[in-house]
Amino acid sequence: MRLLLRILRYQLVTSMIVLFLGAGLFYVSVRYLIDREANKELFQSQVKVRWQLRHLDTLPVYILQLGDSLQLQPVAYPGRPFMRETSMLNLAENEYQPYRQLVFYERALGQWYRITISKMLLQRQRLLETVVMTITFIVALLLISLLLLNSWLSERLWKPFYKTLGKLDHYQIQQHETLQFKKEETLEFDQLNHAVTQLTERIAAAYQNLKEFTENASHEIQTPLAVILSKIEGLFQDETLTESQLVTLSSVSEAANRLGRLNQALLLLTKIENRQFLAGTDPVNLVPIINGKLRDLEDLIVQRKINIQTDLEPVGLVIHPALAEILVNNLLTNAIRHNVENGKIIITLRERFFSVKNTGKILNLNPERLFERFRKESTASASLGLGLALVKTICEVNGQNLKYDIDNEWHTLTVSW
């Protein structure tokens, strides 16, 4: 609706500008016509007065028209004629009213006279105001009608566009769907929908091919890795190997194991992003999962001399059980691995959040970047750099929020829902 509102705003501004400019131009035009007509009448009156002065033995003293006046003032010398507007007191109504005056000089009966013909403009001014207000009202009514009609038409014409936009907003590539639209009356929107349909078909096909390639590649890597590890294990049983050969073989074994873990982690990430782990409707209680993982990691906890504190309520979140175990395992493993000797871990589970707080070293980078794949604090670390990336992906897929807070030596990862 933002585009439509912007169009309506531009139309309203343009209409107001046209209305004010049109009203001003119309007022000036009507005022010019009225002034020209008043000047014409004054010059006609001038001709009459001159004729009377030249052909009669007495000075003209009659009223030219109702509301107009004629004044004669004897002067010693004539001057230049001129036209002016002024206000004069109307004794009948006891108020000042606008007049247009023509001043000229004429000789009569052996004397120069300054002659002033005054023409009242009150009726013309009222007529001007009435005409301008009426026309302005009609133009304003017309502009408002056109604006409302244009608004209604724009909303109706753009409705297919916003319908297409809404479908694109809810488009899920993981569902391998192709967007379909009804035929529209507007040719341009019908062409747009056809292009969107073709685009989503290509995207769905490319996504499916990429998904199959990733799964097949991961599956095919497992077999040669298993063979390599099996051969390495057999070579370790060979007593004829020298110490340098055993060291080299250990490096190869470690690299192969790391490659295997990396392959499994990437495959798991792909499956999570493809939404192959669908959550049920009932929440999964995290307390048994947390306690079970702490028992599994007990040897590592004792080795690092880490003090564990738990504050758990029997609550959980709606998530696939397998993803719940991965989530808890990665958060606890991360807290242990990046802890310090004689450190502490505080595990809190409440109705709306699950947090793991641990002591550790001060980070040299933005903690939010640790959620990126293969991102870790030190390149010397044995970690794959996928633990928190997995947690982040699980939270995004299931609609939870993941936050990393640092307070001096304390690092807190919080999952809220």
Coordinates of C-alpha atoms in Angstrom, one line a residue:
M1 CA 0.0 0.0 0.0
R2 CA 3.0 2.3 0.3
L3 CA 3.2 2.9 -3.4
L4 CA -0.5 3.7 -3.6
L5 CA -0.3 6.1 -0.7
R6 CA 2.6 7.8 -2.3
I7 CA 0.7 8.2 -5.6
L8 CA -2.3 9.6 -3.7
R9 CA -0.1 12.0 -1.8
Y10 CA 1.5 13.3 -5.0
Q11 CA -1.9 13.6 -6.6
L12 CA -3.2 15.6 -3.6
V13 CA -0.3 18.0 -3.7
T14 CA -0.6 18.4 -7.4
S15 CA -4.3 19.0 -7.2
M16 CA -3.8 21.7 -4.4
I17 CA -1.2 23.5 -6.5
V18 CA -3.4 23.4 -9.6
L19 CA -6.4 24.6 -7.5
F20 CA -4.5 27.6 -6.0
L21 CA -2.8 28.6 -9.2
G22 CA -6.0 28.2 -11.2
A23 CA -8.0 30.3 -8.6
G24 CA -5.3 33.0 -8.6
L25 CA -5.2 33.1 -12.4
F26 CA -8.9 33.2 -12.7
Y27 CA -9.2 36.0 -10.2
V28 CA -6.6 38.1 -12.0
S29 CA -8.3 37.5 -15.4
V30 CA -11.8 38.4 -14.1
R31 CA -10.4 41.4 -12.3
Y32 CA -8.7 42.6 -15.5
L33 CA -11.9 42.2 -17.5
I34 CA -13.9 44.2 -14.9
D35 CA -11.3 46.9 -14.6
R36 CA -11.2 47.2 -18.4
E37 CA -15.0 47.5 -18.5
A38 CA -14.9 50.2 -15.8
N39 CA -12.2 52.1 -17.7
K40 CA -14.3 51.9 -20.9
E41 CA -17.3 53.4 -19.0
L42 CA -15.1 56.2 -17.6
F43 CA -13.9 57.2 -21.0
Q44 CA -17.4 57.2 -22.3
S45 CA -18.4 59.5 -19.5
Q46 CA -15.4 61.7 -20.3
V47 CA -16.7 62.1 -23.9
K48 CA -20.2 63.1 -22.6
V49 CA -18.8 65.6 -20.1
R50 CA -16.5 67.3 -22.7
W51 CA -19.5 67.6 -25.1
Q52 CA -21.6 69.3 -22.5
L53 CA -18.8 71.7 -21.6
R54 CA -18.3 72.6 -25.2
H55 CA -21.9 73.0 -26.2
L56 CA -23.7 74.2 -23.1
D57 CA -23.6 77.5 -21.3
T58 CA -23.7 75.9 -17.8
L59 CA -21.5 73.4 -16.1
P60 CA -22.8 69.8 -15.9
V61 CA -23.8 68.8 -12.4
Y62 CA -26.0 65.7 -12.9
I63 CA -25.2 62.3 -11.7
L64 CA -23.8 60.1 -14.5
Q65 CA -25.0 56.8 -13.1
L66 CA -26.3 55.6 -9.8
G67 CA -23.4 55.6 -7.4
D68 CA -21.1 57.5 -9.7
S69 CA -20.1 61.2 -9.2
L70 CA -18.8 64.2 -11.2
Q71 CA -16.6 66.9 -9.6
L72 CA -15.4 70.1 -11.3
Q73 CA -12.7 72.2 -9.6
P74 CA -11.3 75.4 -11.2
V75 CA -7.5 75.5 -11.6
A76 CA -5.0 78.0 -12.9
Y77 CA -3.2 75.6 -15.3
P78 CA -4.1 72.2 -16.8
G79 CA -2.3 69.0 -15.9
R80 CA -1.9 65.5 -17.3
P81 CA -4.9 63.2 -17.2
F82 CA -4.6 60.0 -15.1
M83 CA -6.5 57.0 -13.8
R84 CA -6.5 55.9 -10.2
E85 CA -8.3 53.8 -7.6
T86 CA -9.4 55.2 -4.2
S87 CA -11.8 54.8 -1.4
M88 CA -14.5 57.4 -0.8
L89 CA -17.1 57.8 2.0
N90 CA -20.6 56.8 1.0
L91 CA -22.9 59.0 3.1
A92 CA -25.9 56.8 2.5
E93 CA -24.2 53.8 4.0
N94 CA -21.7 55.7 6.1
E95 CA -18.8 53.6 5.0
Y96 CA -15.8 53.8 2.7
Q97 CA -16.3 52.1 -0.7
P98 CA -13.9 51.5 -3.6
Y99 CA -14.0 53.8 -6.6
R100 CA -12.1 54.1 -9.9
Q101 CA -11.5 57.8 -10.9
L102 CA -10.6 59.4 -14.2
V103 CA -9.0 62.8 -13.7
F104 CA -8.6 65.2 -16.7
Y105 CA -8.6 68.9 -17.5
E106 CA -11.0 70.9 -19.7
R107 CA -11.5 74.6 -20.5
A108 CA -15.0 76.0 -20.2
L109 CA -16.4 79.5 -20.0
G110 CA -12.9 81.0 -20.1
Q111 CA -11.7 78.9 -17.1
W112 CA -9.7 75.7 -16.7
Y113 CA -11.4 72.9 -14.7
R114 CA -10.0 69.8 -13.1
I115 CA -12.7 67.2 -13.7
T116 CA -12.9 64.0 -11.7
I117 CA -15.3 61.3 -12.7
S118 CA -15.7 58.6 -10.0
K119 CA -17.2 55.2 -10.7
M120 CA -18.2 53.0 -7.8
L121 CA -16.7 49.5 -7.9
L122 CA -18.6 47.9 -5.0
Q123 CA -21.0 46.0 -7.1
R124 CA -18.3 44.9 -9.5
Q125 CA -16.1 43.8 -6.6
R126 CA -19.0 41.8 -5.1
L127 CA -19.6 40.2 -8.4
L128 CA -15.9 39.4 -8.7
E129 CA -15.8 37.7 -5.3
T130 CA -19.0 35.8 -6.1
V131 CA -17.8 34.6 -9.5
V132 CA -14.3 33.6 -8.2
M133 CA -15.7 31.8 -5.2
T134 CA -18.2 29.9 -7.3
I135 CA -15.8 28.9 -9.9
T136 CA -13.2 28.0 -7.2
F137 CA -15.8 25.8 -5.4
I138 CA -16.7 24.1 -8.7
V139 CA -13.0 23.5 -9.6
A140 CA -12.3 22.2 -6.0
L141 CA -15.3 19.9 -6.1
L142 CA -14.1 18.6 -9.5
L143 CA -10.6 18.0 -8.3
I144 CA -11.8 16.2 -5.2
S145 CA -14.1 14.1 -7.3
L146 CA -11.3 13.3 -9.7
L147 CA -8.9 12.5 -6.7
L148 CA -11.4 10.2 -5.1
L149 CA -12.2 8.5 -8.4
N150 CA -8.5 8.2 -9.2
S151 CA -7.9 6.7 -5.7
W152 CA -10.7 4.1 -6.2
L153 CA -9.4 3.2 -9.7
S154 CA -5.8 3.0 -8.5
E155 CA -6.7 0.7 -5.6
R156 CA -8.7 -1.5 -8.0
L157 CA -6.1 -1.5 -10.7
W158 CA -3.2 -2.2 -8.3
K159 CA -5.1 -4.9 -6.4
P160 CA -3.6 -7.7 -8.6
F161 CA -0.1 -6.4 -8.0
Y162 CA -0.5 -6.4 -4.2
K163 CA -2.0 -9.9 -4.4
T164 CA 1.1 -11.1 -6.3
L165 CA 3.3 -9.3 -3.8
G166 CA 1.5 -11.0 -0.9
K167 CA 2.1 -14.4 -2.4
L168 CA 5.8 -13.6 -2.9
D169 CA 6.0 -12.6 0.7
H170 CA 4.7 -16.0 1.9
Y171 CA 6.7 -18.0 -0.7
Q172 CA 8.7 -20.8 0.8
I173 CA 11.3 -22.3 -1.4
Q174 CA 11.7 -25.3 1.0
Q175 CA 8.2 -26.4 0.1
H176 CA 9.2 -26.7 -3.6
E177 CA 6.1 -24.9 -4.6
T178 CA 5.4 -23.0 -7.8
L179 CA 3.2 -19.9 -7.6
Q180 CA 0.1 -20.0 -9.7
F181 CA -2.1 -17.0 -10.5
K182 CA -5.5 -16.4 -12.0
K183 CA -5.7 -14.6 -15.3
E184 CA -5.9 -10.9 -14.8
E185 CA -7.8 -8.4 -16.9
T186 CA -4.8 -6.0 -16.9
L187 CA -2.3 -7.3 -19.5
E188 CA 0.7 -5.9 -17.7
F189 CA -0.2 -7.7 -14.4
D190 CA -1.0 -10.9 -16.2
Q191 CA 2.4 -10.8 -17.9
L192 CA 4.0 -10.1 -14.4
N193 CA 2.2 -13.1 -12.9
H194 CA 3.3 -15.3 -15.8
A195 CA 6.9 -14.2 -15.3
V196 CA 6.7 -14.9 -11.6
T197 CA 5.3 -18.4 -12.2
Q198 CA 8.1 -19.2 -14.6
L199 CA 10.7 -17.8 -12.1
T200 CA 9.4 -19.9 -9.2
E201 CA 9.4 -23.0 -11.4
R202 CA 13.1 -22.4 -12.2
I203 CA 13.9 -21.6 -8.6
A204 CA 12.1 -24.7 -7.3
A205 CA 13.9 -26.9 -9.9
A206 CA 17.3 -25.4 -9.1
Y207 CA 16.7 -25.8 -5.4
Q208 CA 15.7 -29.4 -5.8
N209 CA 18.8 -30.1 -7.9
L210 CA 21.0 -28.4 -5.3
K211 CA 19.4 -30.3 -2.5
E212 CA 19.8 -33.6 -4.3
F213 CA 23.4 -32.8 -5.2
T214 CA 24.2 -31.9 -1.5
E215 CA 22.6 -35.1 -0.2
N216 CA 24.2 -37.3 -2.8
A217 CA 27.6 -35.7 -2.4
S218 CA 27.5 -36.0 1.4
H219 CA 26.4 -39.7 1.1
E220 CA 29.1 -40.5 -1.4
I221 CA 31.8 -38.9 0.7
Q222 CA 30.8 -41.1 3.7
T223 CA 31.9 -44.3 1.9
P224 CA 35.5 -43.4 0.9
L225 CA 35.9 -41.7 4.4
A226 CA 34.9 -45.0 6.1
V227 CA 37.3 -46.9 3.9
I228 CA 40.1 -44.4 4.7
L229 CA 39.5 -44.6 8.4
S230 CA 39.3 -48.4 8.3
K231 CA 42.7 -48.6 6.4
I232 CA 44.2 -46.1 8.8
E233 CA 43.0 -48.2 11.8
G234 CA 44.6 -51.3 10.1
L235 CA 47.9 -49.5 9.6
F236 CA 48.0 -48.6 13.3
Q237 CA 48.2 -52.3 14.0
D238 CA 51.3 -52.7 11.9
E239 CA 54.2 -53.0 14.4
T240 CA 56.8 -52.4 11.7
L241 CA 55.9 -48.7 11.4
T242 CA 58.5 -46.2 12.6
E243 CA 57.7 -43.4 15.0
S244 CA 57.7 -40.7 12.3
Q245 CA 55.3 -42.8 10.2
L246 CA 53.0 -43.2 13.2
V247 CA 53.0 -39.4 13.6
T248 CA 52.2 -38.9 10.0
L249 CA 49.5 -41.5 10.2
S250 CA 48.0 -39.8 13.2
S251 CA 47.8 -36.5 11.3
V252 CA 46.0 -38.3 8.4
S253 CA 43.6 -40.0 10.8
E254 CA 42.8 -36.7 12.5
A255 CA 42.2 -34.9 9.2
A256 CA 39.9 -37.8 8.0
N257 CA 37.9 -37.7 11.2
R258 CA 37.6 -33.9 10.9
L259 CA 36.4 -34.2 7.4
G260 CA 33.8 -36.8 8.5
R261 CA 32.5 -34.5 11.2
L262 CA 32.4 -31.6 8.8
N263 CA 30.5 -33.6 6.3
Q264 CA 27.9 -34.7 8.9
A265 CA 27.5 -31.1 10.2
L266 CA 27.0 -29.7 6.7
L267 CA 24.5 -32.4 5.9
L268 CA 22.7 -31.7 9.1
L269 CA 22.5 -28.0 8.3
T270 CA 21.1 -28.8 4.9
K271 CA 18.4 -31.0 6.3
I272 CA 17.4 -28.4 8.9
E273 CA 17.2 -25.7 6.3
N274 CA 15.2 -28.0 4.0
R275 CA 12.8 -28.4 7.0
Q276 CA 13.2 -32.2 7.0
F277 CA 12.7 -32.0 10.8
L278 CA 9.1 -31.0 11.3
A279 CA 8.1 -30.0 14.8
G280 CA 5.0 -31.5 16.4
T281 CA 2.3 -29.7 18.2
D282 CA 3.4 -30.6 21.8
P283 CA 6.3 -28.8 23.4
V284 CA 9.5 -30.9 24.2
N285 CA 10.5 -30.8 27.8
L286 CA 14.2 -29.7 27.8
V287 CA 15.0 -30.8 31.4
P288 CA 15.6 -34.5 30.7
I289 CA 17.7 -33.5 27.6
I290 CA 19.8 -31.0 29.6
N291 CA 20.4 -33.5 32.4
G292 CA 21.3 -36.3 29.9
K293 CA 23.8 -34.1 28.1
L294 CA 25.4 -33.0 31.3
R295 CA 25.9 -36.7 32.2
D296 CA 27.4 -37.3 28.8
L297 CA 29.8 -34.4 29.2
E298 CA 30.7 -35.1 32.8
D299 CA 34.2 -36.4 32.1
L300 CA 35.0 -33.2 30.2
I301 CA 33.5 -31.0 32.9
V302 CA 35.5 -32.7 35.6
Q303 CA 38.7 -32.5 33.5
R304 CA 38.2 -28.7 33.1
K305 CA 37.2 -28.3 36.7
I306 CA 34.0 -26.4 35.8
N307 CA 31.3 -25.7 38.3
I308 CA 27.8 -26.3 37.0
Q309 CA 24.7 -24.5 38.4
T310 CA 21.3 -25.3 37.1
D311 CA 17.9 -23.6 37.6
L312 CA 15.4 -25.6 35.6
E313 CA 11.7 -25.5 35.3
P314 CA 9.9 -28.4 33.6
V315 CA 9.0 -26.5 30.5
G316 CA 9.9 -26.7 26.8
L317 CA 9.3 -25.5 23.3
V318 CA 7.6 -26.8 20.2
I319 CA 10.5 -28.3 18.3
H320 CA 11.5 -31.6 16.8
P321 CA 13.1 -33.8 19.5
A322 CA 16.3 -34.4 17.5
L323 CA 16.8 -30.7 17.0
A324 CA 16.2 -30.1 20.7
E325 CA 19.0 -32.5 21.5
I326 CA 21.3 -30.8 19.0
L327 CA 20.4 -27.4 20.3
V328 CA 21.1 -28.3 24.0
N329 CA 24.3 -30.3 23.1
N330 CA 25.8 -27.5 21.0
L331 CA 25.1 -24.8 23.6
L332 CA 26.5 -26.9 26.5
T333 CA 29.5 -28.0 24.4
N334 CA 30.3 -24.4 23.4
A335 CA 30.1 -23.3 27.1
I336 CA 32.5 -26.0 28.2
R337 CA 34.9 -25.7 25.3
H338 CA 35.3 -22.0 25.5
N339 CA 35.4 -21.8 29.3
V340 CA 38.4 -21.3 31.5
E341 CA 40.0 -23.6 34.1
N342 CA 37.9 -23.6 37.3
G343 CA 35.2 -21.7 35.4
K344 CA 31.5 -21.7 35.9
I345 CA 28.4 -22.5 33.9
I346 CA 24.9 -21.3 34.8
I347 CA 22.0 -23.1 33.0
T348 CA 18.6 -21.5 33.3
L349 CA 15.3 -22.8 31.9
R350 CA 12.1 -20.7 32.2
E351 CA 8.7 -20.7 30.6
R352 CA 9.8 -18.3 27.8
F353 CA 13.6 -18.8 27.5
F354 CA 16.6 -21.1 27.9
S355 CA 20.0 -19.6 28.6
V356 CA 23.5 -20.9 29.1
K357 CA 25.9 -18.6 30.9
N358 CA 29.6 -19.3 31.2
T359 CA 32.9 -17.7 32.1
G360 CA 35.4 -17.3 29.3
K361 CA 38.0 -15.1 27.6
I362 CA 37.2 -11.6 26.2
L363 CA 36.2 -11.9 22.6
N364 CA 38.2 -10.0 19.9
L365 CA 35.4 -9.9 17.4
N366 CA 31.7 -9.1 17.3
P367 CA 29.8 -12.0 19.0
E368 CA 27.1 -11.9 16.4
R369 CA 29.6 -13.0 13.8
L370 CA 30.1 -16.3 15.7
F371 CA 26.8 -17.4 14.3
E372 CA 28.2 -17.4 10.8
R373 CA 29.4 -20.7 9.4
F374 CA 33.1 -21.6 9.9
R375 CA 33.5 -18.5 12.1
K376 CA 35.5 -19.0 15.3
E377 CA 37.5 -16.8 17.6
S378 CA 40.9 -18.5 16.8
T379 CA 42.0 -20.4 13.7
A380 CA 44.0 -22.7 16.0
S381 CA 40.8 -24.0 17.6
A382 CA 39.9 -27.6 16.8
S383 CA 36.3 -26.6 16.5
L384 CA 34.7 -26.7 13.0
G385 CA 33.0 -23.4 13.5
L386 CA 29.5 -24.8 12.9
G387 CA 28.2 -25.3 16.4
L388 CA 26.6 -21.9 16.8
A389 CA 25.6 -21.8 13.1
L390 CA 23.6 -24.9 13.7
V391 CA 21.9 -23.4 16.8
K392 CA 21.1 -20.2 14.8
T393 CA 19.6 -22.2 11.9
I394 CA 17.5 -24.3 14.3
C395 CA 16.2 -21.2 16.0
E396 CA 15.4 -19.5 12.6
V397 CA 13.6 -22.6 11.3
N398 CA 11.5 -23.0 14.4
G399 CA 10.8 -19.3 15.1
Q400 CA 12.9 -18.8 18.2
N401 CA 15.3 -15.9 18.9
L402 CA 19.0 -16.4 19.6
K403 CA 20.9 -13.7 21.5
Y404 CA 24.6 -13.5 22.5
D405 CA 25.4 -11.1 25.5
I406 CA 28.8 -10.4 27.0
D407 CA 29.4 -8.9 30.4
N408 CA 33.1 -8.8 31.2
E409 CA 34.1 -12.5 31.6
W410 CA 30.5 -13.8 31.4
H411 CA 29.2 -15.0 28.0
T412 CA 25.4 -15.7 27.8
L413 CA 23.6 -17.4 25.0
T414 CA 19.8 -17.1 25.3
V415 CA 17.1 -18.9 23.2
S416 CA 13.7 -17.2 23.7
W417 CA 10.3 -18.2 22.3

